[in-house]
CSV table of C-alpha atoms in Angstrom, one decimal:
chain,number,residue,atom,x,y,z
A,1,UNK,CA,-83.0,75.5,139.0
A,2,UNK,CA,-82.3,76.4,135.6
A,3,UNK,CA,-78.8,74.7,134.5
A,4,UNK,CA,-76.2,76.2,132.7
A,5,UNK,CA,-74.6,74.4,130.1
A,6,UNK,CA,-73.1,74.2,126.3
A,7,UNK,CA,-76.1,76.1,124.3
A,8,UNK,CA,-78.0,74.1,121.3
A,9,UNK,CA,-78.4,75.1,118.7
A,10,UNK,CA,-75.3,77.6,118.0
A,11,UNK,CA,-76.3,81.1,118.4
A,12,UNK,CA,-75.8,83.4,116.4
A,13,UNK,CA,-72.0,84.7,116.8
A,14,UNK,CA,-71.5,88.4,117.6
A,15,UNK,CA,-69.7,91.3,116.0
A,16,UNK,CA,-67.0,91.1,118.4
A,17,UNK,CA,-66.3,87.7,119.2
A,18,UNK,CA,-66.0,87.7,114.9
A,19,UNK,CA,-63.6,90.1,115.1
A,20,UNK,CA,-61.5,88.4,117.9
A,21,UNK,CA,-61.5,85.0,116.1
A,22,UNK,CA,-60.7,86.8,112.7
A,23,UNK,CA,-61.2,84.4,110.5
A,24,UNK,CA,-60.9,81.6,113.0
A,25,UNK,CA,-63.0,78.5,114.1
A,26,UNK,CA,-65.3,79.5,116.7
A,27,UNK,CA,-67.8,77.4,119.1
A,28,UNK,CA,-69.9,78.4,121.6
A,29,UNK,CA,-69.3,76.5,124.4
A,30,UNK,CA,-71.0,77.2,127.4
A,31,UNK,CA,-74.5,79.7,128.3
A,32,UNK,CA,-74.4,81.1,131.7
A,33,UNK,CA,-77.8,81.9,133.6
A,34,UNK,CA,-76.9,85.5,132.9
A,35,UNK,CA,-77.1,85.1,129.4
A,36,UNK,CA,-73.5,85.7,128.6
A,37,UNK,CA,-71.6,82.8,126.5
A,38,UNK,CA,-68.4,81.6,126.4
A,39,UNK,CA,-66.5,81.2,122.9
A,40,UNK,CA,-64.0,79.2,121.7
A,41,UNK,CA,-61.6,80.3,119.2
A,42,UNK,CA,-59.2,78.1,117.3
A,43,UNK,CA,-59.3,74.6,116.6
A,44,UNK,CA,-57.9,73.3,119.2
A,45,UNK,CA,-58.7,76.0,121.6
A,46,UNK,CA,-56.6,78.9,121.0
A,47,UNK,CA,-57.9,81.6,123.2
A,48,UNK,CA,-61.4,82.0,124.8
A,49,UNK,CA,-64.2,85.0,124.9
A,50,UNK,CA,-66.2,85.5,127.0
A,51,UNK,CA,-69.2,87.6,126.4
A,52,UNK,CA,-72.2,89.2,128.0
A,53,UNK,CA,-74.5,91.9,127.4
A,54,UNK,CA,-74.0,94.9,129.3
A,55,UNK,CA,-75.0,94.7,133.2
A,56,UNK,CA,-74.5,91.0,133.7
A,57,UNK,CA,-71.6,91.0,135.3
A,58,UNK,CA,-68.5,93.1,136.1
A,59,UNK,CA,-65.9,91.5,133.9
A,60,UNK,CA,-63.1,94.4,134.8
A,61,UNK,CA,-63.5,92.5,138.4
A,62,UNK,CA,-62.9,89.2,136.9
A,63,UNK,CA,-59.4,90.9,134.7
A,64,UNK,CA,-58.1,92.4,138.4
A,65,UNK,CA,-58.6,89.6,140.0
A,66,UNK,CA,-56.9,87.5,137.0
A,67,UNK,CA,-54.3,89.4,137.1
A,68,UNK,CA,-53.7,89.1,140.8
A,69,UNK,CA,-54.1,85.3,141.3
A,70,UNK,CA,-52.1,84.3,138.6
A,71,UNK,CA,-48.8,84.8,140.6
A,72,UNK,CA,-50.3,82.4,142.9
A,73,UNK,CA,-52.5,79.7,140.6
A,74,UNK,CA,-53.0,78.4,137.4
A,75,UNK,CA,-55.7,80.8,136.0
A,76,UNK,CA,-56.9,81.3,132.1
A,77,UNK,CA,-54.8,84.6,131.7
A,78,UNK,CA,-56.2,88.0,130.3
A,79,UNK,CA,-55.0,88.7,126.8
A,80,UNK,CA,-57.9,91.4,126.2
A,81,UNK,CA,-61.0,93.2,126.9
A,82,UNK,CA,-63.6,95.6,125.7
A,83,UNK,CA,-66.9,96.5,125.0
A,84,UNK,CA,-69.8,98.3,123.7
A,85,UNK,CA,-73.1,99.5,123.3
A,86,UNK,CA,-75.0,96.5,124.0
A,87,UNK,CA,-72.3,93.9,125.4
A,88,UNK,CA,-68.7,93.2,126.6
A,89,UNK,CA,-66.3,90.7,126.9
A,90,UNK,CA,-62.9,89.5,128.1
A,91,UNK,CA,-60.4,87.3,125.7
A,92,UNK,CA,-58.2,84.9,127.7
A,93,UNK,CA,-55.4,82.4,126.8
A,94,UNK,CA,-56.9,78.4,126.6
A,95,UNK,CA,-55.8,76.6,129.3
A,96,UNK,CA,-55.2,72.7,128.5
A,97,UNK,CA,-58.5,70.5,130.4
A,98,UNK,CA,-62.2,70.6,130.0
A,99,UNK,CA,-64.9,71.4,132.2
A,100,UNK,CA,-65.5,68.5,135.2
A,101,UNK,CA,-69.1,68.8,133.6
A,102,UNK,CA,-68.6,67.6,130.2
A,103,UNK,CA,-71.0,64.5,129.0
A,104,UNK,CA,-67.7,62.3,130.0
A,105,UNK,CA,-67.7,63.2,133.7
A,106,UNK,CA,-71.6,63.4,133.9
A,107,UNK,CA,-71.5,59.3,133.0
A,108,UNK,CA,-68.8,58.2,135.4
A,109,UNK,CA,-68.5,61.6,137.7
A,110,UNK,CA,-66.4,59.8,140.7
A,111,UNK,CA,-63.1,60.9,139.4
A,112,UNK,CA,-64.6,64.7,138.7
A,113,UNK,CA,-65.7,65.1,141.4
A,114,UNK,CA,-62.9,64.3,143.5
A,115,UNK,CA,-60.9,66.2,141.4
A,116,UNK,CA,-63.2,69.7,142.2
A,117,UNK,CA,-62.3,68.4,145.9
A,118,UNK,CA,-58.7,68.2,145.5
A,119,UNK,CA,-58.5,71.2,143.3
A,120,UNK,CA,-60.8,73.4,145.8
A,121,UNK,CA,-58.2,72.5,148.6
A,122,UNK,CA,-55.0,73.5,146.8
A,123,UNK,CA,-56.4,76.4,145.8
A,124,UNK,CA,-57.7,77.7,149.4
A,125,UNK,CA,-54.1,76.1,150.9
A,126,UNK,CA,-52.1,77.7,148.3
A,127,UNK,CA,-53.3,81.5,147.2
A,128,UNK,CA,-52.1,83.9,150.5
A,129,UNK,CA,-54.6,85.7,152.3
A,130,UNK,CA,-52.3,88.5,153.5
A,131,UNK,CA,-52.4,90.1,150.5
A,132,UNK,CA,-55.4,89.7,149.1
A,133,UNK,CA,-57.1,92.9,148.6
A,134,UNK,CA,-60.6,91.4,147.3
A,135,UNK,CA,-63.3,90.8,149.8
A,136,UNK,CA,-66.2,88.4,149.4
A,137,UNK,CA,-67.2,88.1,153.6
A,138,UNK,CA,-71.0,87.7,154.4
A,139,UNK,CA,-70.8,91.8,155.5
A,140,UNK,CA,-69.7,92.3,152.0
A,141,UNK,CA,-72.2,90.1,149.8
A,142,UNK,CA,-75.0,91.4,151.9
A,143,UNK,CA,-74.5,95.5,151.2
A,144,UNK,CA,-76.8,96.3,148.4
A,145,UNK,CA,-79.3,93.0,148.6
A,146,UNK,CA,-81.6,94.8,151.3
A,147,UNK,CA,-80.7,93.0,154.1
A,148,UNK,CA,-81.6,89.2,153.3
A,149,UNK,CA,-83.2,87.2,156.4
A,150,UNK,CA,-80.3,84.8,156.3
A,151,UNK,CA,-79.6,85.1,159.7
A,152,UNK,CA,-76.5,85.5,162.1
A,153,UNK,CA,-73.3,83.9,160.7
A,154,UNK,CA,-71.8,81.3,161.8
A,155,UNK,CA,-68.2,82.5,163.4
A,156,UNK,CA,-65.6,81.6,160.2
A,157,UNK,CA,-64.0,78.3,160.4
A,158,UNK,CA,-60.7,79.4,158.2
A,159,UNK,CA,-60.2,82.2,156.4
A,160,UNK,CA,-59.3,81.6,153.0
A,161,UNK,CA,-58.9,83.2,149.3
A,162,UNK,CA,-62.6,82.0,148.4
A,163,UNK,CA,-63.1,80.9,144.1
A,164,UNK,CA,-66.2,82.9,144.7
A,165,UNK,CA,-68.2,80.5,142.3
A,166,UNK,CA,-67.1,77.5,143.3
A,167,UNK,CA,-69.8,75.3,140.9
A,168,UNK,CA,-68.6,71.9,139.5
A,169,UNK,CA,-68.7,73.6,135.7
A,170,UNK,CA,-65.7,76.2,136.9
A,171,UNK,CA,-63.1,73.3,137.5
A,172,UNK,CA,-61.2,71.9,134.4
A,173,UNK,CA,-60.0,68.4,134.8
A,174,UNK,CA,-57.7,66.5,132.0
A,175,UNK,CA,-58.2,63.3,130.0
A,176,UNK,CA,-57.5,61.5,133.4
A,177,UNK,CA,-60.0,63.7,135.8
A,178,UNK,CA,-57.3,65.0,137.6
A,179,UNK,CA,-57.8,68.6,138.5
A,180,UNK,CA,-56.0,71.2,136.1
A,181,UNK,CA,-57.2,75.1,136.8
A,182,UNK,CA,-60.1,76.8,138.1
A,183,UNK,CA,-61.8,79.4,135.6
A,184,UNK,CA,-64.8,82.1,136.7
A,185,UNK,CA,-63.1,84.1,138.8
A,186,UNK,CA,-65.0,87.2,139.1
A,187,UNK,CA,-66.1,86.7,143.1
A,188,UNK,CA,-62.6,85.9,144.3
A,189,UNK,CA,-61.9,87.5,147.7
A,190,UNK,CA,-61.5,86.9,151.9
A,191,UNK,CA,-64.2,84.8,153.4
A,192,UNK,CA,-65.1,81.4,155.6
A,193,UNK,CA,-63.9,78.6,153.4
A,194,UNK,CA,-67.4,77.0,154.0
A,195,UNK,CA,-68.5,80.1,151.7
A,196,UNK,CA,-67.3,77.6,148.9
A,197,UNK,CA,-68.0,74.4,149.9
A,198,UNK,CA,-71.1,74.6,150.5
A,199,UNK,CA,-71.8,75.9,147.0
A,200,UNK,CA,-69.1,73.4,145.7
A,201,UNK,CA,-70.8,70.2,147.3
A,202,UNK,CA,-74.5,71.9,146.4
A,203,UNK,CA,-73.5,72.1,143.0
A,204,UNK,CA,-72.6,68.2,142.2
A,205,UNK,CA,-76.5,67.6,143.1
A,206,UNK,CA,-77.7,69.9,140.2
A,207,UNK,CA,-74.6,68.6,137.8
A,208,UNK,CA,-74.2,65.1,138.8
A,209,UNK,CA,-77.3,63.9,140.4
A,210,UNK,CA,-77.5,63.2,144.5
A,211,UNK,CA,-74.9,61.2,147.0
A,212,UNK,CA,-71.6,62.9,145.4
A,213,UNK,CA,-70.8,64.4,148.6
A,214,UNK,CA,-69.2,62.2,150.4
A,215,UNK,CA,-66.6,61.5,147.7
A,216,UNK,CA,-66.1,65.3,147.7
A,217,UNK,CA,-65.3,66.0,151.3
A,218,UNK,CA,-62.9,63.0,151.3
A,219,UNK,CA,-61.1,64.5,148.8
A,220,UNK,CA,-60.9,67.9,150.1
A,221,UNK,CA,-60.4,66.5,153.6
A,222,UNK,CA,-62.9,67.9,156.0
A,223,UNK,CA,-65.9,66.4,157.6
A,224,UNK,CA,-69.2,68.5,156.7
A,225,UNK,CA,-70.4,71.2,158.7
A,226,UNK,CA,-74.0,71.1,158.4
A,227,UNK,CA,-74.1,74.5,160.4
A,228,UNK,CA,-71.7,76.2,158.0
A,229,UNK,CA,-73.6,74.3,154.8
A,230,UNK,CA,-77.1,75.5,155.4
A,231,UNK,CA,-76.2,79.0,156.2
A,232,UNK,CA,-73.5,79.8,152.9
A,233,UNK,CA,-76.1,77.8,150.8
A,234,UNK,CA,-79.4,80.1,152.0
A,235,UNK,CA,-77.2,82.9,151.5
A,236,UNK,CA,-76.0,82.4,148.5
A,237,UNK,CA,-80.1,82.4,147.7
A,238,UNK,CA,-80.7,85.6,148.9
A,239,UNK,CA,-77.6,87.5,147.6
C-alpha cells in the first residue's frame, strides 16, 4: 500500500491556497493518496487548506458534516470554501496537536497509539446517534461499487456515529500523546462501530509497523472481534 504522508520536496503552491495565505507562511504538510494536499498557513498554524483537484473527493460533505459534529466534538472548524476549474478546497481554523503520525510518534508510537484508542472511544461514546442524519452502513458504501463479493454482514455490534476514516494520520495528539481532535471527516455517518476499528487497528500496521494492536484495544476497551475485523477491513477494499 502506497502511504500517505508529508510530501518532499515542497510542491509547487497553487493559485488559491496563495491567495488564502496572502502573503503568509505556507507548508505543505501532508499528500493524501488522492492527490489532494493539506496546507498550512501561518507560522504557527493559523488556519489550514485543504486542496484537491476536482473529483477527488466531495469536500461540501466534509463542511456539512463539520458543521454538524462540532456541537458535539472538537473538530477543525470551516472558515471557507471554494473552487474552480481544475481543483477545490476547504480553509479550516488550526486546531492545537499534531498528527499521531509525525516522525515523534513513529519512534516511540506506544503513547499514539493509545491515544487514537482513547480518542476513537470518546468520540463513538460521545457524538449522538439520534440525530445524526449521515449514513455510512455497509447498504450505503456498497450502492455504486457494483456489488463487491464481500459477503453477508456480520449483524452490527453497536451502532455508533462512525469517523469514517478512522487511519492513525486523522488523530492529533499533543506534546504529551494524549488525544486532542480528530480531523478528515468527510465519511462521518451511522454504522457498526467495528466499521472503524477495524480500519483504526489496520492502519497502525502500515503507520507504525506490526503488534500495535493490542495496546489499541486496551485503550479503547474492547476485545477484538476477528469476525467484525476481517469483514469491515475486505470491505473497506472493495468499496
Amino acid at each position: 500500500m502506497t502511504l500517505a504522508g508529508r510530501p518532499n520536496p515542497q510542491p509547487p503552491v497553487p493559485d488559491s491556497v496563495r491567495t488564502v495565505a496572502a502573503g503568509r507562511h505556507v507548508d505543505a504538510v501532508w499528500l493524501n493518496q488522492l492527490g489532494g494536499i493539506t496546507w498550512q498557513i501561518g507560522e504557527p498554524a493559523q488556519v489550514f487548506v485543504k486542496w484537491q483537484p476536482v473529483g477527488a473527493a466531495d469536500l461540501g460533505a466534509e463542511v456539512e458534516r463539520l458543521h454538524w459534529l462540532a456541537d458535539h466534538t472538537v473538530v477543525p472548524r470551516p472558515v471557507d470554501s471554494g473552487h474552480d476549474a481544475d481543483s477545490e478546497w476547504l480553509v479550516t481554523e488550526a486546531l492545537p496537536g499534531t498528527t499521531a503520525v509525525a516522525d515523534r510518534w513513529k519512534a516511540d508510537p506506544e503513547p499514539a497509539v493509545r491515544a487514537i484508542g482513547v480518542g476513537l472511544r470518546r468520540f463513538h461514546d460521545n457524538v449522538p446517534t439520534a440525530s445524526c442524519p449521515f449514513d455510512w452502513s455497509v447498504e450505503s458504501r456498497l450502492v455504486g461499487d457494483g456489488d463487491p463479493d464481500v459477503g453477508p454482514a456480520p449483524p452490527v455490534d453497536r451502532l455508533v456515529v462512525c469517523h469514517g476514516d478512522a487511519c492513525a494520520p486523522n488523530t492529533l495528539v499533543d506534546a504529551d500523546g494524549a488525544f486532542v481532535a480528530h480531523v478528515d471527516m468527510g465519511s462521518v455517518g451511522l454504522a457498526d462501530r467495528w466499521a472503524d476499528l477495524a480500519i483504526a487497528s489496520w492502519s497502525l500496521d502500515w503507520n507504525f509497523g506490526e503488534g500495535w494492536g493490542v495496546s489499541f484495544f486496551e485503550a479503547y476497551g474492547v476485545e477484538p472481534d476477528d469476525e467484525r475485523i476481517d469483514y469491515y477491513r475486505r470491505l473497506w477494499d472493495a468499496t
